[in-house]
CSV table of N, CA, C and O in Angstrom, one decimal:
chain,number,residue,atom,x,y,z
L,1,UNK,N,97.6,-114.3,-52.9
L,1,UNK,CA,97.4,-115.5,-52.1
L,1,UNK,C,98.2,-115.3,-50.8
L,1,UNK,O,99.4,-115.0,-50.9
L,2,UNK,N,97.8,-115.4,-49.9
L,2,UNK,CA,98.1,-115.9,-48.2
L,2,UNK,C,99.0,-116.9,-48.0
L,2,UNK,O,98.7,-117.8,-48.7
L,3,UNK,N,100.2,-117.3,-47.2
L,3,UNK,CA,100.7,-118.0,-46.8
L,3,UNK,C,101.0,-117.6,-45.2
L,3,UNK,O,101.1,-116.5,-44.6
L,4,UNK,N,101.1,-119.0,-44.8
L,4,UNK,CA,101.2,-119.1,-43.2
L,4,UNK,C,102.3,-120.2,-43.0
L,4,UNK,O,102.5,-121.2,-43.8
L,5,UNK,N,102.9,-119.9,-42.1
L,5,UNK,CA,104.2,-120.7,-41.5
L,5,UNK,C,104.7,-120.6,-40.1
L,5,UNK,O,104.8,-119.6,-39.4
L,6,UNK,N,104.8,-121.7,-39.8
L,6,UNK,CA,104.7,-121.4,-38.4
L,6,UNK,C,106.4,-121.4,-37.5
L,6,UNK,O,107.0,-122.4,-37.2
L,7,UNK,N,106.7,-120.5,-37.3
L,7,UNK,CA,108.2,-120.3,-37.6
L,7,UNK,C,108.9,-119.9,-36.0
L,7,UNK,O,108.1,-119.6,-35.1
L,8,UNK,N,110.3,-119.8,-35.7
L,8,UNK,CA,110.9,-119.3,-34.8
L,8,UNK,C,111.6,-117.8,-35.1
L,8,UNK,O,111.2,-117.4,-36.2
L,9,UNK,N,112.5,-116.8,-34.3
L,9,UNK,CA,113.0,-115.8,-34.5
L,9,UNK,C,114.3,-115.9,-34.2
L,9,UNK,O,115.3,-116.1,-34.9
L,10,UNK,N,114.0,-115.7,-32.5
L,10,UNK,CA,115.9,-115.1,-32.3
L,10,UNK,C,115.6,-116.1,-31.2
L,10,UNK,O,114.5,-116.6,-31.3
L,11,UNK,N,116.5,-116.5,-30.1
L,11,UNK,CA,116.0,-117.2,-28.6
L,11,UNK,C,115.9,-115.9,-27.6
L,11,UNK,O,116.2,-114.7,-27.7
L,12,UNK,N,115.5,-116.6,-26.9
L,12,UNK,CA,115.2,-115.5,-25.3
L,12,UNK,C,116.6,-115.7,-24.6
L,12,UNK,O,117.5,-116.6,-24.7
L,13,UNK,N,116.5,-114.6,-23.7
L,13,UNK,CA,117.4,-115.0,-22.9
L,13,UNK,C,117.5,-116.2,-22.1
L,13,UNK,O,118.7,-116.7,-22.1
L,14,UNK,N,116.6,-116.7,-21.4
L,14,UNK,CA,116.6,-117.9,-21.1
L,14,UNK,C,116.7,-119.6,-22.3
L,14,UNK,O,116.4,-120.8,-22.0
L,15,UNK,N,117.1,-119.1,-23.5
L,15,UNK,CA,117.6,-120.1,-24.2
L,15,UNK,C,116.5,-120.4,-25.5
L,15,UNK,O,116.8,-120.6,-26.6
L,16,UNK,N,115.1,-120.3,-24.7
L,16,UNK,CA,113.5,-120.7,-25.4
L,16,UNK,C,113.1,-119.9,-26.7
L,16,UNK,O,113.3,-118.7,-26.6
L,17,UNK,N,112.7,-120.1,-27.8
L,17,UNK,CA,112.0,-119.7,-29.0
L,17,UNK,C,110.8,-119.2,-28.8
L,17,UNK,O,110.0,-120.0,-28.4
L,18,UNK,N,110.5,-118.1,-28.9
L,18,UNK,CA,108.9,-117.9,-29.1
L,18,UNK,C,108.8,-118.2,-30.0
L,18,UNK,O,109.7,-118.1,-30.8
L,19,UNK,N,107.2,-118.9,-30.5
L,19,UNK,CA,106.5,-119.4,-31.9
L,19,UNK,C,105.8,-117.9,-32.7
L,19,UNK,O,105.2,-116.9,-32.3
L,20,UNK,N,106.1,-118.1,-33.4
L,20,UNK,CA,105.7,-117.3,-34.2
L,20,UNK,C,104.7,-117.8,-35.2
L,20,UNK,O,104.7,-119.0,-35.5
L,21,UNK,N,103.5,-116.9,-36.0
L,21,UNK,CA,103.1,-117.5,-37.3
L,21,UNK,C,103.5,-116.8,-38.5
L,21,UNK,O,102.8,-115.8,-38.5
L,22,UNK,N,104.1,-117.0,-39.2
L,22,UNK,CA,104.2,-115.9,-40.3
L,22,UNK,C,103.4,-115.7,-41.2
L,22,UNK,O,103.0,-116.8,-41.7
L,23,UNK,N,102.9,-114.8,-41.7
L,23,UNK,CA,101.9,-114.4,-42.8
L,23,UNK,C,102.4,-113.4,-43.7
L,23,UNK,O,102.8,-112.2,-43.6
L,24,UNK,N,102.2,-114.4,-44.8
L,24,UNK,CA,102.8,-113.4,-46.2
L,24,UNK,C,101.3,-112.9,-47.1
L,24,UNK,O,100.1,-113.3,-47.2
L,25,UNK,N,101.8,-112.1,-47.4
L,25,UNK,CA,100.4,-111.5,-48.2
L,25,UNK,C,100.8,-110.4,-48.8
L,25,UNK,O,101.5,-109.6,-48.2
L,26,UNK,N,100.5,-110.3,-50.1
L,26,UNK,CA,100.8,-109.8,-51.7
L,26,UNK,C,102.6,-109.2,-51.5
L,26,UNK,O,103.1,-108.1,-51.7
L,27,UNK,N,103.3,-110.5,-50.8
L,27,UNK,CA,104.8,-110.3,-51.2
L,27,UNK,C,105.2,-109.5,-50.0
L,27,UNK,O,106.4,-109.0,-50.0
L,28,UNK,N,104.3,-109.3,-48.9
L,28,UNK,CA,104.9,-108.4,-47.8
L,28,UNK,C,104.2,-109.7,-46.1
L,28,UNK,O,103.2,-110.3,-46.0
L,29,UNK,N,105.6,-109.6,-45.2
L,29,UNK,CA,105.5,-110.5,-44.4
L,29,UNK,C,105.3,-110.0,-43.5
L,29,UNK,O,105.9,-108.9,-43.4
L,30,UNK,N,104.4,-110.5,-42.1
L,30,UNK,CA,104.5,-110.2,-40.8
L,30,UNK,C,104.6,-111.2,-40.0
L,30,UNK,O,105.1,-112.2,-40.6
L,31,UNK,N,104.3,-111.4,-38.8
L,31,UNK,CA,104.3,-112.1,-37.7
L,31,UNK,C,103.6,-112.6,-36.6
L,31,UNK,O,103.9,-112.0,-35.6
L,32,UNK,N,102.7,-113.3,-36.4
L,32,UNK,CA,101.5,-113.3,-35.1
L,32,UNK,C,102.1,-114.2,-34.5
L,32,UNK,O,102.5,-115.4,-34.8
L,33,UNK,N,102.3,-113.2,-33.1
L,33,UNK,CA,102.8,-113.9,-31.7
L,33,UNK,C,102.1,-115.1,-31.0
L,33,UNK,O,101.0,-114.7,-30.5
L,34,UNK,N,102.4,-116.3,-30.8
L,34,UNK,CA,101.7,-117.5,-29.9
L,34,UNK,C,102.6,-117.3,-28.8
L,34,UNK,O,103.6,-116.8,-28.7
L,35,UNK,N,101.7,-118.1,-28.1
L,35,UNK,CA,101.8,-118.2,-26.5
L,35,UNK,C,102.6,-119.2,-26.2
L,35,UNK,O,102.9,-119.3,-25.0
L,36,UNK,N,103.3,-120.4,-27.4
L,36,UNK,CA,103.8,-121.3,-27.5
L,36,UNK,C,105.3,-120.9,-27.4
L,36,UNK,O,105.5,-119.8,-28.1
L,37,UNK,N,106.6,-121.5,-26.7
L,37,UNK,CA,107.9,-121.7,-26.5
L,37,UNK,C,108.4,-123.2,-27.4
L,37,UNK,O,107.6,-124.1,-27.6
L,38,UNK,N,109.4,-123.4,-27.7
L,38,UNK,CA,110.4,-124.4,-27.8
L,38,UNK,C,111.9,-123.9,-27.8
L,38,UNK,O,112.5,-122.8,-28.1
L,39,UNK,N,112.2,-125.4,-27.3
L,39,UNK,CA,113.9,-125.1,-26.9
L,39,UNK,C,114.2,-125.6,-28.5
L,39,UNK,O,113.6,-125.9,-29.5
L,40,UNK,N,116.0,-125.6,-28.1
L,40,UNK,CA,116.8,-125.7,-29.5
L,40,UNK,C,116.8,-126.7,-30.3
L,40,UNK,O,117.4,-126.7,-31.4
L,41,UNK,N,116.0,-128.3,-29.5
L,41,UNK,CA,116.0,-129.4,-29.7
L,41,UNK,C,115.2,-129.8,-30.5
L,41,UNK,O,115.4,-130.9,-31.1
L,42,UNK,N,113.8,-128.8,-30.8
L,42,UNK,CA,113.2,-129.1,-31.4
L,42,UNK,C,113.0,-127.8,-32.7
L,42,UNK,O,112.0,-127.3,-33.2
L,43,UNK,N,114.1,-127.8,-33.0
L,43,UNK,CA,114.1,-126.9,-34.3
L,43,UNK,C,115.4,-127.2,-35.1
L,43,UNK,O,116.6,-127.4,-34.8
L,44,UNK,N,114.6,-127.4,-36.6
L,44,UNK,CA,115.7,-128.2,-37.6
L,44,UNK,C,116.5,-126.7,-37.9
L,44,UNK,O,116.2,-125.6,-37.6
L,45,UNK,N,117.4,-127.3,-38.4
L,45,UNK,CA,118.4,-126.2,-39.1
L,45,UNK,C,117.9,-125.4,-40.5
L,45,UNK,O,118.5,-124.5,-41.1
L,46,UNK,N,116.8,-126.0,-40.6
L,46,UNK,CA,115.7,-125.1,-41.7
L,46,UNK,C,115.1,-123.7,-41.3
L,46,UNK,O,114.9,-122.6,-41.9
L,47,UNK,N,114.9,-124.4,-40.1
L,47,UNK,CA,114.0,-123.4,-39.1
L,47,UNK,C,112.6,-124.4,-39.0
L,47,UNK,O,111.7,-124.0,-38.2
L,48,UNK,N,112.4,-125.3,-39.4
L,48,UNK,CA,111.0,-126.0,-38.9
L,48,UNK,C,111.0,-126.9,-37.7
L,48,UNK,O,111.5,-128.0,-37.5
L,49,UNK,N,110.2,-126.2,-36.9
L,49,UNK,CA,109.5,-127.1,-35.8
L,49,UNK,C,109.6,-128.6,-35.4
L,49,UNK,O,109.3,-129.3,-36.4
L,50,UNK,N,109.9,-129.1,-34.4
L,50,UNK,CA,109.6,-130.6,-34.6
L,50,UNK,C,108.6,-130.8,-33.3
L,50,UNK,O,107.9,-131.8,-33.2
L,51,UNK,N,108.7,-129.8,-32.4
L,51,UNK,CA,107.6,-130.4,-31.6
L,51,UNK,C,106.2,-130.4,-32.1
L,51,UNK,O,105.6,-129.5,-32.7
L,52,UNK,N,105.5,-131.9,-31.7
L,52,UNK,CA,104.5,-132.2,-31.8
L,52,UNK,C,103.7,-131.6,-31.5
L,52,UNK,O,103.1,-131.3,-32.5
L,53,UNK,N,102.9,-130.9,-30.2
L,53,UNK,CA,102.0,-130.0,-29.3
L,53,UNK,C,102.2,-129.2,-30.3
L,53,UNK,O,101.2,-129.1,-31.0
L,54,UNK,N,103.6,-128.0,-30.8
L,54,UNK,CA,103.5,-127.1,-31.3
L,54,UNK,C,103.1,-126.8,-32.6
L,54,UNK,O,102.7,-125.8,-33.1
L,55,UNK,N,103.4,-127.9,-33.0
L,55,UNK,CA,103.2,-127.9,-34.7
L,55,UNK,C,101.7,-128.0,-34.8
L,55,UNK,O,101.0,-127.2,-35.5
L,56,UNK,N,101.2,-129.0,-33.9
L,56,UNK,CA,99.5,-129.6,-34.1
L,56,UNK,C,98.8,-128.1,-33.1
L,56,UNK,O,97.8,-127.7,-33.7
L,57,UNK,N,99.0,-127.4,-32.2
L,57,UNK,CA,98.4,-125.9,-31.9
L,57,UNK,C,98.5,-124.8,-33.7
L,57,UNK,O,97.6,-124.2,-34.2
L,58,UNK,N,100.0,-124.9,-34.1
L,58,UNK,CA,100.1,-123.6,-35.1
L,58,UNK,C,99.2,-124.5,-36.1
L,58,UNK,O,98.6,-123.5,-36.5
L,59,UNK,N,98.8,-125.1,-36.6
L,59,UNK,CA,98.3,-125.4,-37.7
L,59,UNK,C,96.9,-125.5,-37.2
L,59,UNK,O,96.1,-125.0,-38.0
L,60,UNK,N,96.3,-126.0,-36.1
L,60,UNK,CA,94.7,-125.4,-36.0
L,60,UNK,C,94.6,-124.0,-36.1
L,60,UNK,O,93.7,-123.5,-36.8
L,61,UNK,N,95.4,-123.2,-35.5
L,61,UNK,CA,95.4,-121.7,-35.8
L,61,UNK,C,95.8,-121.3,-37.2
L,61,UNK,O,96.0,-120.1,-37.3
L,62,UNK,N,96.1,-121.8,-38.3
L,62,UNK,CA,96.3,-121.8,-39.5
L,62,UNK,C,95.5,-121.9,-40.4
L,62,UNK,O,95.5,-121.3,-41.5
L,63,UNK,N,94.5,-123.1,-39.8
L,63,UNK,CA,93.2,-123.8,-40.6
L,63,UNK,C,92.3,-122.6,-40.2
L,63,UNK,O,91.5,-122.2,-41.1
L,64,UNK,N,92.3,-121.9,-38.8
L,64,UNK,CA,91.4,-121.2,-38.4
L,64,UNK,C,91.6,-119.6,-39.4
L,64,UNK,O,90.8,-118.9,-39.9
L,65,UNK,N,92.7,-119.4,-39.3
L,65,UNK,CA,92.9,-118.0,-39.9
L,65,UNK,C,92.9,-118.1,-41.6
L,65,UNK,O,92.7,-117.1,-42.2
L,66,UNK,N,93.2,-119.5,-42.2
L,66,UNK,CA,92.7,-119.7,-43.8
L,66,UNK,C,91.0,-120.1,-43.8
L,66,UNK,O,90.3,-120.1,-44.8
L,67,UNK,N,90.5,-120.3,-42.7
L,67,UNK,CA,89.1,-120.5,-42.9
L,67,UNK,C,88.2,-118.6,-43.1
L,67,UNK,O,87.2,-118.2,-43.7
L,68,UNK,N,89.3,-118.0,-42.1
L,68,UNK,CA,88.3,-116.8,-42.1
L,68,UNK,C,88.8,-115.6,-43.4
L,68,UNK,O,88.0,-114.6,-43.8
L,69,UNK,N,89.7,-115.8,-43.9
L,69,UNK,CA,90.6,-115.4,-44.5
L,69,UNK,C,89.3,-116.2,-46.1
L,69,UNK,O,89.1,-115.3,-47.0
L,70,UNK,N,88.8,-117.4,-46.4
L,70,UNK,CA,88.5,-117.5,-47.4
L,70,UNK,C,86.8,-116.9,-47.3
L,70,UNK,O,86.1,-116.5,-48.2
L,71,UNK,N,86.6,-117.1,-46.4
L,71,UNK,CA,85.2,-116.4,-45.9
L,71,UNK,C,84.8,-114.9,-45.9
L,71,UNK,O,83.7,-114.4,-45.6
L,72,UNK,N,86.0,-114.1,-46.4
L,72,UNK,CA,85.9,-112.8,-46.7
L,72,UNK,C,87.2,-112.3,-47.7
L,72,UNK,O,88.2,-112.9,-47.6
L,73,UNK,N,87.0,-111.1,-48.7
L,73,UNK,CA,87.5,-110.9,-50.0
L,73,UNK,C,88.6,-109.9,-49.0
L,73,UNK,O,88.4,-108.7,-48.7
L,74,UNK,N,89.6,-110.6,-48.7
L,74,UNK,CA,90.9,-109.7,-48.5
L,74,UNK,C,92.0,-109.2,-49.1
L,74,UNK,O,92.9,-108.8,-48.4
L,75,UNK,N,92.3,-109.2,-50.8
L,75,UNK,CA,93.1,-109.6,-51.5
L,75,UNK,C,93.2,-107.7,-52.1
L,75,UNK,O,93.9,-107.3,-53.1
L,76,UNK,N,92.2,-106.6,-51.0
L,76,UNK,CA,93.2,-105.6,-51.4
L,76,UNK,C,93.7,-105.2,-50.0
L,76,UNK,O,94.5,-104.3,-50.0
L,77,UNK,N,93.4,-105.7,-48.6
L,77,UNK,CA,94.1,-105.6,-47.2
L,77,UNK,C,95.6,-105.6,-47.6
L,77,UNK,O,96.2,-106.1,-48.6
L,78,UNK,N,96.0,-104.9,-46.4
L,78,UNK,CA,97.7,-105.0,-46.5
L,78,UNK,C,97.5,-105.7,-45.5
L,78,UNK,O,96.5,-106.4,-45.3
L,79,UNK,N,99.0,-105.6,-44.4
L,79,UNK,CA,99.3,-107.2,-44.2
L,79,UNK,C,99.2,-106.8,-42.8
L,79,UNK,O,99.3,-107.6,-41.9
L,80,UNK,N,98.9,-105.5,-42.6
L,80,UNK,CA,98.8,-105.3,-41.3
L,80,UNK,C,97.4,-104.5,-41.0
L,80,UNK,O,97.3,-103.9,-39.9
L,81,UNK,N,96.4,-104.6,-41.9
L,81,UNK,CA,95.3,-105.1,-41.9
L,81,UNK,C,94.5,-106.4,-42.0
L,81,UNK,O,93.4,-106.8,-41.5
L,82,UNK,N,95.4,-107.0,-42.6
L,82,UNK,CA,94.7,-108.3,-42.3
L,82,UNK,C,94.9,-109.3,-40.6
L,82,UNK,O,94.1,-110.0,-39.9
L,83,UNK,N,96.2,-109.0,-40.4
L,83,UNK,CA,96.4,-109.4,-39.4
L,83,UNK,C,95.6,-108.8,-38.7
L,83,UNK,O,94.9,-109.6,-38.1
L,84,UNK,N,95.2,-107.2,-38.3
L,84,UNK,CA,94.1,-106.8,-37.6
L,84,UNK,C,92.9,-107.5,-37.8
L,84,UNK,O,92.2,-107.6,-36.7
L,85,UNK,N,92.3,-108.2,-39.0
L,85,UNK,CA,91.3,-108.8,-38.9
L,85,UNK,C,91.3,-110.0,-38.6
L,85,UNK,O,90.2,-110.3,-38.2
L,86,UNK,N,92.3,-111.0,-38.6
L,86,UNK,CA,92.4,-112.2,-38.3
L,86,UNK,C,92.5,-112.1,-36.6
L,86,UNK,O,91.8,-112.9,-36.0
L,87,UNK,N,93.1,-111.2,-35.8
L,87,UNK,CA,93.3,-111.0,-34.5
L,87,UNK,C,92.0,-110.2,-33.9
L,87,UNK,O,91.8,-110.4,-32.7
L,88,UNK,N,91.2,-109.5,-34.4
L,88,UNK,CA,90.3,-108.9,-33.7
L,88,UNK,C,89.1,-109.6,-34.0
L,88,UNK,O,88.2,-109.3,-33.2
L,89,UNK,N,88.8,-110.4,-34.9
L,89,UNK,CA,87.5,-111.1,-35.1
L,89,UNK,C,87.3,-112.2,-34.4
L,89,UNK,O,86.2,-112.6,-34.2
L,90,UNK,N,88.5,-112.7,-33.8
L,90,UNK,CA,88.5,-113.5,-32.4
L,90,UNK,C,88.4,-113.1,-31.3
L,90,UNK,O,88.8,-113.9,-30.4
L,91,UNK,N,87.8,-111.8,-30.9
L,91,UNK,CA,87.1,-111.5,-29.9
L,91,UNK,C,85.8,-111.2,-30.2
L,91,UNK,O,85.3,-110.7,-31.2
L,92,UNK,N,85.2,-112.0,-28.4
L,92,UNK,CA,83.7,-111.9,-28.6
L,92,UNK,C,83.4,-110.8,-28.6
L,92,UNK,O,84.1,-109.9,-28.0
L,93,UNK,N,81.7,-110.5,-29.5
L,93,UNK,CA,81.0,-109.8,-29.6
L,93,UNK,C,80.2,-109.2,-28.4
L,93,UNK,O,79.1,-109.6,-28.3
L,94,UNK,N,80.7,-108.0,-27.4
L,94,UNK,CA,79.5,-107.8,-26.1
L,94,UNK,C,78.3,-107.4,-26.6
L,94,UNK,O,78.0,-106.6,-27.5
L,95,UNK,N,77.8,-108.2,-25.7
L,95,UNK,CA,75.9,-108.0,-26.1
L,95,UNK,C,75.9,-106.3,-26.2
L,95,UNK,O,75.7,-105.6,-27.2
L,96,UNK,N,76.0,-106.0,-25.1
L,96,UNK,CA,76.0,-104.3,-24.5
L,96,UNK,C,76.5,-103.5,-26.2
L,96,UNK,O,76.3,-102.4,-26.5
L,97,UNK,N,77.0,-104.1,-26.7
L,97,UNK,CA,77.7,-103.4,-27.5
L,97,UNK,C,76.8,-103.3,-28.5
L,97,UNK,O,76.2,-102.3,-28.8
L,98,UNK,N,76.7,-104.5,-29.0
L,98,UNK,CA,76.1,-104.9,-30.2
L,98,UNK,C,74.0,-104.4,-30.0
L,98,UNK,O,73.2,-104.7,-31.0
């Protein structure tokens, strides 16, 4: 089973969190980078999120990557295969190509 969390790291030098999503899969974890920041005000001492905007972007990207994730049998992918497929199936298809 798949788990996602939408989590922080270390700060930047300018103070800010990059968002992170975490994805665990068969006991081995990685990380997909968002384009999303928060400062220190909006992170509990758990590590969870309190900004609104951020929480409500990582969790459509959560619904979106457990939707594609149930739509295809990934359960012998490692974790940096699936991430390749959760991240490359969100680019379009060129006609030229196809």
């Amino acid at each position: 089973m798949t788990t996602f969390k939408a989590t922080v790291k270390k700060p930047r030098n300018d103070g800010f969190y990059t968002v992170y999503i975490r994805l665990t899969h068969l006991r081995n974890s990685s990380y997909i980078k968002t384009n999303k920041i928060v400062d220190a005000e909006h992170i509990e001492k758990d590590g969870d999120l309190t900004d609104p905007v951020v929480n409500e972007y990582c969790s459509r990207e959560i619904l979106h990557y457990m939707d594609m994730i149930n739509r295809h049998d990934v359960s012998q992918y490692s974790v940096a295969e699936l991430i390749n497929f959760l991240l490359k199936s969100e680019e379009d298809v060129c006609f030229s190509d196809f």
